[in-house]
Amino acid sequence: MSAATQAQILPLAARPGGPARLLPGLLLCLAVTVAAVGLEHAETWVFGRAWLEPLVLAILLGAALRTAWTPGAHWHPGIAFSAKFLLELAVVLLGASVSAATILAVGPALLLGITGFVVVAVLGGYGLCRLLGLPRRMAILVACGNAICGNSAIAAVAPVIGADGDEVAASIAFTAVLGVAAVLGLPLLVPLLGLSGTQFGVLAGLTVYAVPQVLAATAPLGVLAVQVGTLVKLVRVLMLGPVVLVLSLLTPRLREAPGAAAPHVTAGDRPTLHRLVPWFILGFLAMSLLRSLGLIPQPVLAPLAGAASALTVISMAALGLGVDVRTVARAGGRVSAAVSLSLLALGAIALGLIRLLGVA
């Protein structure tokens, strides 16, 4: 194994200097995370619900801090560790939330429909973003965020394709705004389109980004809409694993600079498994298998989900601390248009699937 490869896969905590060099940056990311959680509680107290999740608030706070103050060199190792390794660890833990039983519960027709929906949405969203002039990595982030589960999908895909903090922050910022708009606007379609509770549950499950947002959007339509929407949304979230796996196989091409030729691979230099599929994707699949086989105790599932969520927020704080707000602002118009048009297309595809499957 070459020195470059070792440096790439060796966690920062194990490199010269040890964990102590991570402490300043890690504590800074934790401080931003605590502030984000505090703001979420303040939102709930003032408005009765949290419109912006801690994940989004952490990026916004981190970016605001980075704009007002540039961290010195001794902060960088902990920030980099939080942005990369902790996020990859969170992806592994997310595998525990994936169960084969959840997939099978929706029935084969709807399951195939959701699978096809996500594939079409990812490819269509990517094509639309590229037509609007977005770079390849940001186009992938926006497409996956819209098609699967918003912020969580963006956060999971980012380390696989080598997206930088500016690209992640821009994608999440505009996706978050559109996510709130979808929650508020979708119920207005019920009388206009004559949707039943089941139909609206499927529509919300296919278009709204986060599970809590699905609950908020479907609550006015009753328990049936909530249950259907949540189930469809969970199956849609499960598509994150296969999508990330495919992207990991395409990673060498995604990381190429524009116009660069692909490196020549000889028979004696074939990529090994850990280079084709990152360690955290293998970990995700392993955790999913353990969950499906019932080898993860039920009382452990909630703490694992909580740990994954917390690590993701810390990682987003770290990404925010590396964001150049001016870069996000320059990309704003194109990203906003891409996210908006992708979401509208998503809704149209979802309505078409509802009619095609004859959902009553």
Short mmCIF file of C-alpha atoms in Angstrom, two decimals:
data_model
loop_
_atom_site.label_atom_id
_atom_site.label_comp_id
_atom_site.label_asym_id
_atom_site.label_seq_id
_atom_site.Cartn_x
_atom_site.Cartn_y
_atom_site.Cartn_z
CA MET A 1 0.00 0.00 0.00
CA SER A 2 1.41 3.37 -1.02
CA ALA A 3 2.03 6.22 1.43
CA ALA A 4 -0.63 8.28 -0.34
CA THR A 5 -3.22 5.54 0.08
CA GLN A 6 -2.35 5.11 3.74
CA ALA A 7 -2.70 8.83 4.32
CA GLN A 8 -6.10 8.78 2.65
CA ILE A 9 -7.63 5.97 4.69
CA LEU A 10 -5.91 6.58 8.02
CA PRO A 11 -8.27 8.45 10.38
CA LEU A 12 -6.97 11.80 11.54
CA ALA A 13 -7.15 10.66 15.14
CA ALA A 14 -4.52 7.99 14.43
CA ARG A 15 -2.04 10.28 12.68
CA PRO A 16 0.97 11.94 14.32
CA GLY A 17 -0.11 14.20 17.16
CA GLY A 18 -2.97 11.91 18.17
CA PRO A 19 -6.39 12.94 19.39
CA ALA A 20 -5.06 16.03 21.18
CA ARG A 21 -4.60 17.89 17.91
CA LEU A 22 -8.28 17.31 17.10
CA LEU A 23 -9.58 18.77 20.35
CA PRO A 24 -9.79 22.52 19.51
CA GLY A 25 -11.63 22.07 16.22
CA LEU A 26 -13.83 19.29 17.59
CA LEU A 27 -14.87 21.41 20.57
CA LEU A 28 -15.63 24.29 18.23
CA CYS A 29 -17.89 22.05 16.14
CA LEU A 30 -19.60 20.80 19.30
CA ALA A 31 -20.19 24.38 20.43
CA VAL A 32 -21.84 25.23 17.11
CA THR A 33 -23.93 22.05 17.38
CA VAL A 34 -25.14 22.94 20.87
CA ALA A 35 -26.08 26.41 19.63
CA ALA A 36 -28.00 24.87 16.72
CA VAL A 37 -29.96 22.56 19.02
CA GLY A 38 -30.70 25.52 21.28
CA LEU A 39 -32.07 27.49 18.35
CA GLU A 40 -34.27 24.56 17.37
CA HIS A 41 -35.77 24.55 20.87
CA ALA A 42 -36.27 28.30 20.61
CA GLU A 43 -38.12 27.82 17.30
CA THR A 44 -40.40 25.26 18.89
CA TRP A 45 -41.09 27.54 21.86
CA VAL A 46 -41.88 30.57 19.69
CA PHE A 47 -43.62 29.01 16.67
CA GLY A 48 -44.89 25.72 18.08
CA ARG A 49 -42.69 23.71 15.71
CA ALA A 50 -39.13 23.77 14.40
CA TRP A 51 -39.12 24.88 10.78
CA LEU A 52 -35.33 24.54 10.47
CA GLU A 53 -33.67 21.36 11.75
CA PRO A 54 -30.43 21.46 13.79
CA LEU A 55 -28.63 20.07 10.75
CA VAL A 56 -29.50 23.18 8.72
CA LEU A 57 -28.97 25.54 11.64
CA ALA A 58 -25.52 24.07 12.29
CA ILE A 59 -24.44 24.87 8.74
CA LEU A 60 -25.87 28.38 8.93
CA LEU A 61 -24.25 29.11 12.29
CA GLY A 62 -20.93 27.61 11.19
CA ALA A 63 -20.94 29.66 7.98
CA ALA A 64 -21.84 32.83 9.89
CA LEU A 65 -18.99 32.24 12.34
CA ARG A 66 -16.58 31.50 9.49
CA THR A 67 -17.63 34.75 7.77
CA ALA A 68 -16.93 36.81 10.87
CA TRP A 69 -13.76 34.97 11.92
CA THR A 70 -11.15 32.81 10.20
CA PRO A 71 -10.02 29.89 12.41
CA GLY A 72 -6.26 29.48 12.77
CA ALA A 73 -4.29 26.43 11.74
CA HIS A 74 -4.67 24.66 15.10
CA TRP A 75 -8.45 24.51 14.58
CA HIS A 76 -8.22 22.79 11.19
CA PRO A 77 -7.50 19.12 12.16
CA GLY A 78 -10.56 18.83 14.42
CA ILE A 79 -12.81 20.58 11.89
CA ALA A 80 -11.59 18.31 9.09
CA PHE A 81 -12.04 15.21 11.28
CA SER A 82 -15.59 16.25 12.14
CA ALA A 83 -16.51 17.05 8.53
CA LYS A 84 -15.23 13.76 7.12
CA PHE A 85 -14.75 10.88 9.55
CA LEU A 86 -17.69 11.67 11.87
CA LEU A 87 -19.98 12.03 8.86
CA GLU A 88 -18.83 8.69 7.48
CA LEU A 89 -19.40 7.09 10.88
CA ALA A 90 -22.92 8.55 10.93
CA VAL A 91 -23.63 6.89 7.57
CA VAL A 92 -22.58 3.53 9.05
CA LEU A 93 -24.93 3.96 12.01
CA LEU A 94 -27.79 4.89 9.68
CA GLY A 95 -27.64 1.35 8.34
CA ALA A 96 -29.25 0.15 11.56
CA SER A 97 -32.46 1.96 10.57
CA VAL A 98 -32.84 -0.09 7.38
CA SER A 99 -34.86 -3.28 7.67
CA ALA A 100 -35.95 -5.71 4.99
CA ALA A 101 -39.32 -5.95 6.75
CA THR A 102 -39.94 -2.23 6.19
CA ILE A 103 -39.28 -2.63 2.49
CA LEU A 104 -41.60 -5.61 2.09
CA ALA A 105 -44.46 -3.99 4.04
CA VAL A 106 -45.44 -1.64 1.22
CA GLY A 107 -46.14 -4.39 -1.30
CA PRO A 108 -44.34 -5.20 -4.55
CA ALA A 109 -46.16 -2.76 -6.86
CA LEU A 110 -45.60 0.34 -4.74
CA LEU A 111 -42.09 -0.82 -3.86
CA LEU A 112 -41.16 -1.04 -7.54
CA GLY A 113 -42.90 2.26 -8.15
CA ILE A 114 -40.91 4.02 -5.42
CA THR A 115 -37.67 2.48 -6.72
CA GLY A 116 -38.39 3.66 -10.25
CA PHE A 117 -39.46 7.06 -8.93
CA VAL A 118 -36.14 7.59 -7.16
CA VAL A 119 -34.11 6.46 -10.17
CA VAL A 120 -36.01 8.76 -12.54
CA ALA A 121 -35.87 11.63 -10.04
CA VAL A 122 -32.11 11.32 -9.52
CA LEU A 123 -31.32 11.11 -13.24
CA GLY A 124 -33.84 13.77 -14.22
CA GLY A 125 -32.76 16.10 -11.42
CA TYR A 126 -29.12 15.70 -12.37
CA GLY A 127 -29.85 16.44 -16.02
CA LEU A 128 -31.89 19.52 -15.11
CA CYS A 129 -29.16 20.85 -12.81
CA ARG A 130 -26.54 20.37 -15.50
CA LEU A 131 -28.72 22.22 -18.02
CA LEU A 132 -28.85 25.11 -15.56
CA GLY A 133 -25.06 25.17 -15.42
CA LEU A 134 -24.42 23.59 -12.00
CA PRO A 135 -21.11 21.74 -11.53
CA ARG A 136 -21.34 17.94 -11.60
CA ARG A 137 -20.91 17.38 -7.86
CA MET A 138 -23.45 20.04 -6.87
CA ALA A 139 -25.87 18.69 -9.49
CA ILE A 140 -25.57 15.24 -7.89
CA LEU A 141 -26.14 16.67 -4.40
CA VAL A 142 -29.27 18.56 -5.44
CA ALA A 143 -30.62 15.60 -7.43
CA CYS A 144 -30.10 13.12 -4.59
CA GLY A 145 -31.40 15.55 -1.98
CA ASN A 146 -34.63 16.11 -3.90
CA ALA A 147 -35.11 12.49 -4.92
CA ILE A 148 -34.40 10.76 -1.61
CA CYS A 149 -34.38 12.58 1.70
CA GLY A 150 -33.11 16.13 1.44
CA ASN A 151 -30.39 17.12 3.88
CA SER A 152 -29.59 13.57 5.00
CA ALA A 153 -29.07 12.40 1.42
CA ILE A 154 -26.86 15.39 0.64
CA ALA A 155 -24.82 14.74 3.78
CA ALA A 156 -24.43 11.04 2.95
CA VAL A 157 -23.57 11.55 -0.71
CA ALA A 158 -21.12 14.43 -0.16
CA PRO A 159 -18.16 12.39 1.16
CA VAL A 160 -18.64 9.75 -1.52
CA ILE A 161 -18.32 12.17 -4.45
CA GLY A 162 -15.75 14.45 -2.81
CA ALA A 163 -18.04 17.50 -2.58
CA ASP A 164 -16.59 20.47 -0.72
CA GLY A 165 -18.19 22.51 2.05
CA ASP A 166 -19.45 25.26 -0.26
CA GLU A 167 -21.27 22.78 -2.48
CA VAL A 168 -22.84 20.99 0.49
CA ALA A 169 -23.88 24.22 2.20
CA ALA A 170 -25.45 25.69 -0.94
CA SER A 171 -27.36 22.48 -1.67
CA ILE A 172 -28.65 22.10 1.88
CA ALA A 173 -29.53 25.78 2.30
CA PHE A 174 -31.84 25.89 -0.70
CA THR A 175 -33.20 22.40 -0.14
CA ALA A 176 -34.14 23.42 3.42
CA VAL A 177 -36.08 26.45 2.20
CA LEU A 178 -37.96 24.42 -0.41
CA GLY A 179 -38.62 21.69 2.19
CA VAL A 180 -40.51 24.15 4.39
CA ALA A 181 -42.39 25.48 1.35
CA ALA A 182 -43.43 21.93 0.42
CA VAL A 183 -44.77 21.24 3.90
CA LEU A 184 -46.88 24.41 3.80
CA GLY A 185 -47.99 24.14 0.18
CA LEU A 186 -48.76 20.46 -0.36
CA PRO A 187 -51.98 20.34 1.73
CA LEU A 188 -53.38 23.09 -0.51
CA LEU A 189 -53.32 20.62 -3.42
CA VAL A 190 -55.82 18.26 -1.76
CA PRO A 191 -59.00 20.16 -2.71
CA LEU A 192 -57.52 21.28 -6.04
CA LEU A 193 -56.67 17.73 -7.17
CA GLY A 194 -59.35 15.87 -5.20
CA LEU A 195 -56.83 13.65 -3.42
CA SER A 196 -57.86 11.05 -0.86
CA GLY A 197 -55.97 10.60 2.39
CA THR A 198 -54.09 7.62 0.97
CA GLN A 199 -53.21 9.43 -2.25
CA PHE A 200 -52.00 12.48 -0.38
CA GLY A 201 -49.96 10.26 1.94
CA VAL A 202 -48.19 8.74 -1.08
CA LEU A 203 -47.66 12.20 -2.62
CA ALA A 204 -46.19 13.60 0.59
CA GLY A 205 -44.04 10.51 1.15
CA LEU A 206 -42.59 10.84 -2.36
CA THR A 207 -41.92 14.58 -2.36
CA VAL A 208 -41.31 15.87 1.17
CA TYR A 209 -37.69 15.64 2.31
CA ALA A 210 -37.62 14.60 5.98
CA VAL A 211 -39.79 12.19 7.97
CA PRO A 212 -40.80 14.89 10.52
CA GLN A 213 -41.82 17.13 7.60
CA VAL A 214 -43.95 14.30 6.18
CA LEU A 215 -45.72 14.08 9.53
CA ALA A 216 -46.32 17.84 9.54
CA ALA A 217 -47.59 17.86 5.95
CA THR A 218 -49.94 14.88 6.32
CA ALA A 219 -51.30 15.63 9.81
CA PRO A 220 -54.15 17.85 8.51
CA LEU A 221 -55.44 14.91 6.42
CA GLY A 222 -55.72 12.47 9.32
CA VAL A 223 -54.12 9.30 10.64
CA LEU A 224 -54.31 7.32 7.38
CA ALA A 225 -52.41 9.99 5.45
CA VAL A 226 -49.79 10.13 8.20
CA GLN A 227 -49.28 6.36 8.22
CA VAL A 228 -49.12 6.00 4.43
CA GLY A 229 -46.88 9.03 4.04
CA THR A 230 -44.46 7.84 6.70
CA LEU A 231 -44.22 4.32 5.28
CA VAL A 232 -43.64 5.56 1.71
CA LYS A 233 -41.08 8.05 2.99
CA LEU A 234 -39.18 5.35 4.90
CA VAL A 235 -38.96 3.16 1.80
CA ARG A 236 -37.78 6.17 -0.19
CA VAL A 237 -35.08 6.79 2.43
CA LEU A 238 -33.96 3.17 2.07
CA MET A 239 -33.01 3.97 -1.53
CA LEU A 240 -30.17 6.07 -0.14
CA GLY A 241 -28.04 2.97 0.39
CA PRO A 242 -28.20 1.66 -3.21
CA VAL A 243 -27.79 5.17 -4.66
CA VAL A 244 -24.73 5.89 -2.53
CA LEU A 245 -23.30 2.47 -3.40
CA VAL A 246 -23.65 3.17 -7.13
CA LEU A 247 -22.12 6.62 -6.71
CA SER A 248 -19.21 5.12 -4.79
CA LEU A 249 -18.48 2.87 -7.76
CA LEU A 250 -18.47 5.95 -9.99
CA THR A 251 -16.37 7.99 -7.57
CA PRO A 252 -13.13 8.01 -9.60
CA ARG A 253 -14.94 9.66 -12.52
CA LEU A 254 -16.85 12.05 -10.27
CA ARG A 255 -13.63 13.27 -8.67
CA GLU A 256 -11.92 13.96 -11.99
CA ALA A 257 -11.27 17.56 -12.85
CA PRO A 258 -13.25 18.78 -15.89
CA GLY A 259 -11.51 17.68 -19.05
CA ALA A 260 -9.03 15.42 -17.29
CA ALA A 261 -8.38 12.05 -18.83
CA ALA A 262 -9.26 8.97 -16.84
CA PRO A 263 -6.19 7.25 -15.41
CA HIS A 264 -5.11 4.12 -17.21
CA VAL A 265 -5.62 0.97 -15.15
CA THR A 266 -3.52 -2.04 -16.02
CA ALA A 267 -4.33 -5.65 -15.25
CA GLY A 268 -1.83 -5.61 -12.40
CA ASP A 269 -3.27 -2.44 -10.87
CA ARG A 270 -6.95 -3.25 -10.63
CA PRO A 271 -8.84 -1.30 -7.94
CA THR A 272 -9.30 -3.16 -4.69
CA LEU A 273 -12.65 -3.38 -2.95
CA HIS A 274 -11.90 -0.64 -0.41
CA ARG A 275 -11.05 1.73 -3.28
CA LEU A 276 -14.22 0.92 -5.23
CA VAL A 277 -16.53 1.00 -2.21
CA PRO A 278 -15.65 3.27 0.74
CA TRP A 279 -15.44 1.64 4.15
CA PHE A 280 -18.50 3.46 5.46
CA ILE A 281 -20.70 2.11 2.65
CA LEU A 282 -19.63 -1.42 3.55
CA GLY A 283 -20.38 -0.55 7.17
CA PHE A 284 -23.82 0.75 6.20
CA LEU A 285 -24.62 -2.47 4.35
CA ALA A 286 -23.33 -4.59 7.24
CA MET A 287 -25.49 -2.72 9.76
CA SER A 288 -28.50 -3.09 7.47
CA LEU A 289 -27.92 -6.83 7.22
CA LEU A 290 -27.61 -7.14 11.00
CA ARG A 291 -30.87 -5.23 11.44
CA SER A 292 -32.69 -7.38 8.88
CA LEU A 293 -31.47 -10.56 10.61
CA GLY A 294 -32.65 -9.27 13.99
CA LEU A 295 -29.13 -9.25 15.42
CA ILE A 296 -29.35 -5.66 16.67
CA PRO A 297 -31.31 -5.56 19.95
CA GLN A 298 -34.45 -3.42 19.77
CA PRO A 299 -33.45 -1.16 22.72
CA VAL A 300 -30.24 -0.26 20.87
CA LEU A 301 -31.94 1.03 17.71
CA ALA A 302 -33.08 4.37 19.09
CA PRO A 303 -29.66 5.26 20.60
CA LEU A 304 -27.97 4.32 17.31
CA ALA A 305 -30.36 6.56 15.37
CA GLY A 306 -29.77 9.35 17.88
CA ALA A 307 -26.00 8.96 17.59
CA ALA A 308 -26.18 9.06 13.78
CA SER A 309 -28.25 12.22 13.93
CA ALA A 310 -25.90 13.90 16.42
CA LEU A 311 -22.79 13.01 14.42
CA THR A 312 -24.40 14.34 11.26
CA VAL A 313 -25.19 17.68 12.91
CA ILE A 314 -21.61 17.96 14.22
CA SER A 315 -20.35 17.23 10.71
CA MET A 316 -22.60 19.90 9.24
CA ALA A 317 -21.27 22.39 11.77
CA ALA A 318 -17.77 21.51 10.57
CA LEU A 319 -18.77 21.93 6.94
CA GLY A 320 -20.31 25.30 7.78
CA LEU A 321 -17.06 26.39 9.38
CA GLY A 322 -15.32 25.78 6.07
CA VAL A 323 -17.87 27.60 3.90
CA ASP A 324 -17.08 30.72 1.90
CA VAL A 325 -20.42 32.54 1.94
CA ARG A 326 -19.47 34.49 -1.17
CA THR A 327 -19.21 31.23 -3.12
CA VAL A 328 -22.66 30.16 -1.92
CA ALA A 329 -24.09 33.55 -2.87
CA ARG A 330 -22.61 33.34 -6.37
CA ALA A 331 -24.22 29.92 -6.87
CA GLY A 332 -27.50 31.03 -5.30
CA GLY A 333 -29.58 31.83 -8.39
CA ARG A 334 -28.72 28.67 -10.28
CA VAL A 335 -29.03 26.39 -7.25
CA SER A 336 -32.36 27.94 -6.25
CA ALA A 337 -33.75 27.47 -9.76
CA ALA A 338 -32.45 23.90 -9.92
CA VAL A 339 -33.95 22.92 -6.57
CA SER A 340 -37.29 24.60 -7.33
CA LEU A 341 -37.72 23.09 -10.79
CA SER A 342 -36.57 19.68 -9.55
CA LEU A 343 -39.15 19.77 -6.76
CA LEU A 344 -41.92 20.69 -9.20
CA ALA A 345 -40.88 17.84 -11.49
CA LEU A 346 -40.80 15.54 -8.48
CA GLY A 347 -44.40 16.39 -7.64
CA ALA A 348 -45.53 15.80 -11.23
CA ILE A 349 -43.80 12.40 -11.35
CA ALA A 350 -45.32 11.45 -7.99
CA LEU A 351 -48.84 12.33 -9.17
CA GLY A 352 -48.26 10.31 -12.33
CA LEU A 353 -47.15 7.29 -10.26
CA ILE A 354 -50.25 7.58 -8.06
CA ARG A 355 -52.49 7.48 -11.14
CA LEU A 356 -50.45 4.70 -12.75
CA LEU A 357 -50.68 2.44 -9.69
CA GLY A 358 -54.34 3.27 -9.17
CA VAL A 359 -53.90 4.33 -5.55
CA ALA A 360 -57.39 4.95 -4.15
#
